[in-house]
Amino acid sequence: MKHQNFITLIAFALGITVAGAATAQTLTMGVRGGPESMDPHFSALGSHAEAAKHIFDTLVWSGTDLQIEPGLATSWAPVDEDTWEFKLREGVKFHDGSDFDAEDVKFSIERIPVVTGPTTTAIYVRRVASVDIIDPYTIHINTDGQAATLPNDFIRLFIVSSEAAADYSTPETAAGGFNSGAATIGTGPYKYVSWEPKGDLVLARNDDYWRGQGAWETVIRKEIPNDSSRLAALKAGQVDVINYVSSVDYLALQQDADIDAVIGDSVYIMNLQLDQREDTPLVRAIDGSDLPENPFRDLKVRQAIDYAIDRETMVEIVLEGLGKPANQMMPVDFFGSNADIPMPIYDPAKAKALLAEAGYADGFEVDLYCTADRLPGDGAICQGLGQMLTQVGIKTNVNAISRTVYFPAQARLEYSMFMNGWGTLTGEASYTLGALAHSNDPDAKLGAFNRIEYMNPEVDVLLQAAATEMDEDQRRATYEEAMAMIMADKAYISIVQLQTVWGTKAGTLTFEPRFDEDTLAFFIKPAS
């Protein structure tokens, strides 16, 4: 996979004066979002996983460019059509001094479906049927049929201590055990010290980390959701580095010699999602009366919405150039993306004509929901969508709200039209299409994040076939075919691929932007 077109690998100076050994220093990071809890298995949101990576290791590691690498597993290979063998890293210690071994892996895999929250992490172990311990450092993962991409799924398989978490692995006990620190014992580069929800996560260096000792004796992750407040904290010296510099602030910082602003391409695509249920709650006629049917079930209406979106303006004006127009649910060149899908055309006249053909010449009214505090520009993109749709006759009431309210409500299927970012964190299509575009089928363990009840039987067949296809070329072709069908159906409408900006006072460290937008203290290094 070639990511050089999508990520700018830049070394830049961070604004902390390095005096003497780096081991005596504190790194304070201002981040837009923090963890939902300290249980790494609770939430699949990126901000939650980013915090967890400081304390817990994953079985398989995802590198800067999202290529998979050894983590707590040193190697893996299929041993038959429905069994993978993973060799585990020996000599690794948990923060309490206990040994990491196969029991911890088995325990963590089996724990995830029990304790996961509304934004489910069960997608990372959905193909696992059972786990056999062969010896303390060898496990066999038995899958529900061939599972070609199982190692990719395991980049979010955080390993907890089977001993420390033993009494904190039910929905009733998990949060208390991990939030108190009693169970928050990993093998990662930093140890848990304290956490205040929506506030500071304080970490101490793990001097025995298997990758080597980190540069920072203490790390403080300060959750500062407001973009202006986060930048103000950086300028005041209250934090050393911030993520998600807003597009407006990025332009200003280019003229500020005291601040370094660094841009990197993101894995996240903003998608508009249109509810396909017969009855949908938040759509009505312009006069407020009920409509006889859900207009989003009509392909012409969905096509009209697509024509109404000016992606170039969204990037250049709304995002101040920090993004790229998107025509599908993954970045170009990812495994399973389809190079033949054309970029959508902005044509408001065509949008109005299609609405009239569908019986909505007078338009209709809808409530649009999105997050305002999760990804760069999410609220601004949402506002832009509202204006564009209103211009073609779909009166759109924009509700840009906190992610802590948005995602549980989305999981309860409370929205008719909503937008949020999705990142293909495994670098391949099964992660995205299997979660979003397959019909929600618990038995098939697919469609867990399909919150619009989208269903195309042909797509389902393709996605099930691709999930068990071990031949790489055939699997790629099958996903490409499915992607073309999904994007033609227009229930998911991709808008932009984001770009991300970090800010720091001009100074003395190297930092390599990650494609998944993670800001990880272990990989922030002092300049020599």
mmCIF file of N, CA and C in Angstrom, residues 283-345:
data_model
loop_
_atom_site.group_PDB
_atom_site.id
_atom_site.type_symbol
_atom_site.label_atom_id
_atom_site.label_comp_id
_atom_site.label_asym_id
_atom_site.label_seq_id
_atom_site.Cartn_x
_atom_site.Cartn_y
_atom_site.Cartn_z
ATOM 1 N N VAL A 283 -37.795 13.786 9.784
ATOM 2 C CA VAL A 283 -38.062 14.349 8.452
ATOM 3 C C VAL A 283 -39.542 14.697 8.384
ATOM 4 N N ARG A 284 -39.852 15.827 7.779
ATOM 5 C CA ARG A 284 -41.235 16.277 7.700
ATOM 6 C C ARG A 284 -41.412 17.198 6.482
ATOM 7 N N ALA A 285 -42.634 17.488 6.167
ATOM 8 C CA ALA A 285 -42.929 18.426 5.081
ATOM 9 C C ALA A 285 -42.537 19.833 5.513
ATOM 10 N N ILE A 286 -42.411 20.725 4.556
ATOM 11 C CA ILE A 286 -42.011 22.100 4.843
ATOM 12 C C ILE A 286 -42.965 22.775 5.824
ATOM 13 N N ASP A 287 -44.251 22.410 5.764
ATOM 14 C CA ASP A 287 -45.223 23.015 6.676
ATOM 15 C C ASP A 287 -45.272 22.321 8.036
ATOM 16 N N GLY A 288 -44.383 21.346 8.256
ATOM 17 C CA GLY A 288 -44.318 20.660 9.534
ATOM 18 C C GLY A 288 -45.156 19.414 9.627
ATOM 19 N N SER A 289 -45.940 19.137 8.612
ATOM 20 C CA SER A 289 -46.802 17.952 8.635
ATOM 21 C C SER A 289 -45.994 16.694 8.317
ATOM 22 N N ASP A 290 -46.588 15.547 8.607
ATOM 23 C CA ASP A 290 -45.924 14.275 8.344
ATOM 24 C C ASP A 290 -45.862 14.006 6.840
ATOM 25 N N LEU A 291 -44.794 13.371 6.424
ATOM 26 C CA LEU A 291 -44.686 12.902 5.051
ATOM 27 C C LEU A 291 -45.235 11.483 4.962
ATOM 28 N N PRO A 292 -45.776 11.104 3.813
ATOM 29 C CA PRO A 292 -46.350 9.758 3.686
ATOM 30 C C PRO A 292 -45.301 8.649 3.738
ATOM 31 N N GLU A 293 -44.047 8.987 3.430
ATOM 32 C CA GLU A 293 -42.985 7.979 3.449
ATOM 33 C C GLU A 293 -41.636 8.667 3.665
ATOM 34 N N ASN A 294 -40.641 7.869 3.984
ATOM 35 C CA ASN A 294 -39.293 8.380 4.188
ATOM 36 C C ASN A 294 -38.671 8.739 2.840
ATOM 37 N N PRO A 295 -38.399 10.025 2.574
ATOM 38 C CA PRO A 295 -37.860 10.398 1.253
ATOM 39 C C PRO A 295 -36.485 9.815 0.979
ATOM 40 N N PHE A 296 -35.725 9.479 2.014
ATOM 41 C CA PHE A 296 -34.368 8.976 1.810
ATOM 42 C C PHE A 296 -34.342 7.555 1.253
ATOM 43 N N ARG A 297 -35.505 6.911 1.224
ATOM 44 C CA ARG A 297 -35.573 5.578 0.602
ATOM 45 C C ARG A 297 -35.650 5.662 -0.921
ATOM 46 N N ASP A 298 -35.831 6.883 -1.437
ATOM 47 C CA ASP A 298 -35.908 7.104 -2.883
ATOM 48 C C ASP A 298 -34.512 7.451 -3.411
ATOM 49 N N LEU A 299 -34.014 6.659 -4.347
ATOM 50 C CA LEU A 299 -32.673 6.880 -4.893
ATOM 51 C C LEU A 299 -32.547 8.269 -5.503
ATOM 52 N N LYS A 300 -33.603 8.769 -6.120
ATOM 53 C CA LYS A 300 -33.526 10.093 -6.737
ATOM 54 C C LYS A 300 -33.272 11.176 -5.686
ATOM 55 N N VAL A 301 -33.873 11.028 -4.520
ATOM 56 C CA VAL A 301 -33.647 11.997 -3.448
ATOM 57 C C VAL A 301 -32.197 11.910 -2.980
ATOM 58 N N ARG A 302 -31.697 10.707 -2.822
ATOM 59 C CA ARG A 302 -30.304 10.543 -2.381
ATOM 60 C C ARG A 302 -29.338 11.092 -3.429
ATOM 61 N N GLN A 303 -29.653 10.875 -4.693
ATOM 62 C CA GLN A 303 -28.821 11.437 -5.762
ATOM 63 C C GLN A 303 -28.886 12.955 -5.745
ATOM 64 N N ALA A 304 -30.055 13.505 -5.478
ATOM 65 C CA ALA A 304 -30.207 14.961 -5.415
ATOM 66 C C ALA A 304 -29.327 15.536 -4.316
ATOM 67 N N ILE A 305 -29.297 14.878 -3.168
ATOM 68 C CA ILE A 305 -28.460 15.340 -2.060
ATOM 69 C C ILE A 305 -26.990 15.329 -2.477
ATOM 70 N N ASP A 306 -26.580 14.289 -3.174
ATOM 71 C CA ASP A 306 -25.193 14.204 -3.641
ATOM 72 C C ASP A 306 -24.862 15.354 -4.596
ATOM 73 N N TYR A 307 -25.770 15.648 -5.523
ATOM 74 C CA TYR A 307 -25.550 16.752 -6.465
ATOM 75 C C TYR A 307 -25.522 18.103 -5.753
ATOM 76 N N ALA A 308 -26.182 18.209 -4.613
ATOM 77 C CA ALA A 308 -26.276 19.494 -3.904
ATOM 78 C C ALA A 308 -24.999 19.859 -3.160
ATOM 79 N N ILE A 309 -24.062 18.917 -3.015
ATOM 80 C CA ILE A 309 -22.871 19.138 -2.191
ATOM 81 C C ILE A 309 -21.710 19.631 -3.055
ATOM 82 N N ASP A 310 -21.239 20.806 -2.744
ATOM 83 C CA ASP A 310 -20.090 21.401 -3.438
ATOM 84 C C ASP A 310 -18.838 21.051 -2.641
ATOM 85 N N ARG A 311 -18.196 19.951 -3.002
ATOM 86 C CA ARG A 311 -17.047 19.464 -2.244
ATOM 87 C C ARG A 311 -15.838 20.380 -2.368
ATOM 88 N N GLU A 312 -15.653 20.979 -3.515
ATOM 89 C CA GLU A 312 -14.518 21.891 -3.686
ATOM 90 C C GLU A 312 -14.644 23.091 -2.744
ATOM 91 N N THR A 313 -15.834 23.659 -2.668
ATOM 92 C CA THR A 313 -16.060 24.773 -1.744
ATOM 93 C C THR A 313 -15.900 24.312 -0.300
ATOM 94 N N MET A 314 -16.372 23.103 -0.016
ATOM 95 C CA MET A 314 -16.246 22.571 1.332
ATOM 96 C C MET A 314 -14.777 22.533 1.754
ATOM 97 N N VAL A 315 -13.906 22.128 0.831
ATOM 98 C CA VAL A 315 -12.478 22.044 1.151
ATOM 99 C C VAL A 315 -11.844 23.428 1.192
ATOM 100 N N GLU A 316 -12.051 24.206 0.161
ATOM 101 C CA GLU A 316 -11.325 25.471 0.017
ATOM 102 C C GLU A 316 -11.834 26.566 0.946
ATOM 103 N N ILE A 317 -13.128 26.616 1.185
ATOM 104 C CA ILE A 317 -13.700 27.696 1.993
ATOM 105 C C ILE A 317 -13.966 27.241 3.427
ATOM 106 N N VAL A 318 -14.708 26.163 3.581
ATOM 107 C CA VAL A 318 -15.092 25.715 4.923
ATOM 108 C C VAL A 318 -13.878 25.201 5.689
ATOM 109 N N LEU A 319 -13.011 24.430 5.016
ATOM 110 C CA LEU A 319 -11.841 23.844 5.680
ATOM 111 C C LEU A 319 -10.558 24.611 5.390
ATOM 112 N N GLU A 320 -10.645 25.738 4.704
ATOM 113 C CA GLU A 320 -9.463 26.557 4.405
ATOM 114 C C GLU A 320 -8.373 25.744 3.711
ATOM 115 N N GLY A 321 -8.779 24.810 2.852
ATOM 116 C CA GLY A 321 -7.823 24.022 2.087
ATOM 117 C C GLY A 321 -7.319 22.780 2.784
ATOM 118 N N LEU A 322 -7.746 22.522 4.014
ATOM 119 C CA LEU A 322 -7.231 21.384 4.783
ATOM 120 C C LEU A 322 -8.088 20.139 4.557
ATOM 121 N N GLY A 323 -8.035 19.630 3.352
ATOM 122 C CA GLY A 323 -8.776 18.428 3.034
ATOM 123 C C GLY A 323 -8.753 18.169 1.542
ATOM 124 N N LYS A 324 -9.446 17.112 1.143
ATOM 125 C CA LYS A 324 -9.553 16.754 -0.266
ATOM 126 C C LYS A 324 -10.974 16.261 -0.521
ATOM 127 N N PRO A 325 -11.575 16.582 -1.669
ATOM 128 C CA PRO A 325 -12.889 16.017 -1.980
ATOM 129 C C PRO A 325 -12.829 14.497 -1.966
ATOM 130 N N ALA A 326 -13.890 13.861 -1.487
ATOM 131 C CA ALA A 326 -13.929 12.404 -1.385
ATOM 132 C C ALA A 326 -15.050 11.848 -2.241
ATOM 133 N N ASN A 327 -14.781 10.717 -2.888
ATOM 134 C CA ASN A 327 -15.788 10.063 -3.720
ATOM 135 C C ASN A 327 -16.140 8.666 -3.220
ATOM 136 N N GLN A 328 -15.504 8.230 -2.126
ATOM 137 C CA GLN A 328 -15.809 6.920 -1.558
ATOM 138 C C GLN A 328 -15.369 6.884 -0.110
ATOM 139 N N MET A 329 -15.669 5.789 0.569
ATOM 140 C CA MET A 329 -15.572 5.737 2.021
ATOM 141 C C MET A 329 -14.172 5.428 2.550
ATOM 142 N N MET A 330 -13.188 5.330 1.670
ATOM 143 C CA MET A 330 -11.800 5.130 2.071
ATOM 144 C C MET A 330 -10.901 6.015 1.221
ATOM 145 N N PRO A 331 -9.706 6.333 1.706
ATOM 146 C CA PRO A 331 -8.761 7.067 0.867
ATOM 147 C C PRO A 331 -8.376 6.259 -0.370
ATOM 148 N N VAL A 332 -8.074 6.968 -1.430
ATOM 149 C CA VAL A 332 -7.626 6.339 -2.672
ATOM 150 C C VAL A 332 -6.371 5.522 -2.397
ATOM 151 N N ASP A 333 -6.272 4.360 -3.042
ATOM 152 C CA ASP A 333 -5.141 3.437 -2.957
ATOM 153 C C ASP A 333 -5.187 2.532 -1.733
ATOM 154 N N PHE A 334 -6.178 2.693 -0.842
ATOM 155 C CA PHE A 334 -6.348 1.711 0.213
ATOM 156 C C PHE A 334 -6.851 0.410 -0.421
ATOM 157 N N PHE A 335 -6.556 -0.707 0.246
ATOM 158 C CA PHE A 335 -6.935 -2.014 -0.267
ATOM 159 C C PHE A 335 -8.463 -2.123 -0.332
ATOM 160 N N GLY A 336 -8.985 -2.195 -1.544
ATOM 161 C CA GLY A 336 -10.424 -2.297 -1.742
ATOM 162 C C GLY A 336 -11.085 -1.026 -2.212
ATOM 163 N N SER A 337 -10.353 0.093 -2.227
ATOM 164 C CA SER A 337 -10.917 1.304 -2.828
ATOM 165 C C SER A 337 -10.994 1.105 -4.337
ATOM 166 N N ASN A 338 -11.864 1.857 -4.978
ATOM 167 C CA ASN A 338 -12.134 1.641 -6.393
ATOM 168 C C ASN A 338 -11.753 2.886 -7.194
ATOM 169 N N ALA A 339 -10.710 2.758 -8.002
ATOM 170 C CA ALA A 339 -10.191 3.894 -8.762
ATOM 171 C C ALA A 339 -11.132 4.336 -9.876
ATOM 172 N N ASP A 340 -12.128 3.512 -10.205
ATOM 173 C CA ASP A 340 -13.028 3.844 -11.308
ATOM 174 C C ASP A 340 -14.249 4.649 -10.876
ATOM 175 N N ILE A 341 -14.414 4.849 -9.586
ATOM 176 C CA ILE A 341 -15.557 5.644 -9.118
ATOM 177 C C ILE A 341 -15.284 7.111 -9.428
ATOM 178 N N PRO A 342 -16.157 7.777 -10.148
ATOM 179 C CA PRO A 342 -15.913 9.177 -10.515
ATOM 180 C C PRO A 342 -16.119 10.109 -9.319
ATOM 181 N N MET A 343 -15.467 11.260 -9.361
ATOM 182 C CA MET A 343 -15.711 12.279 -8.344
ATOM 183 C C MET A 343 -17.104 12.870 -8.579
ATOM 184 N N PRO A 344 -17.942 12.961 -7.559
ATOM 185 C CA PRO A 344 -19.290 13.509 -7.737
ATOM 186 C C PRO A 344 -19.258 14.934 -8.287
ATOM 187 N N ILE A 345 -20.295 15.272 -9.034
ATOM 188 C CA ILE A 345 -20.412 16.582 -9.668
ATOM 189 C C ILE A 345 -21.355 17.460 -8.848
#
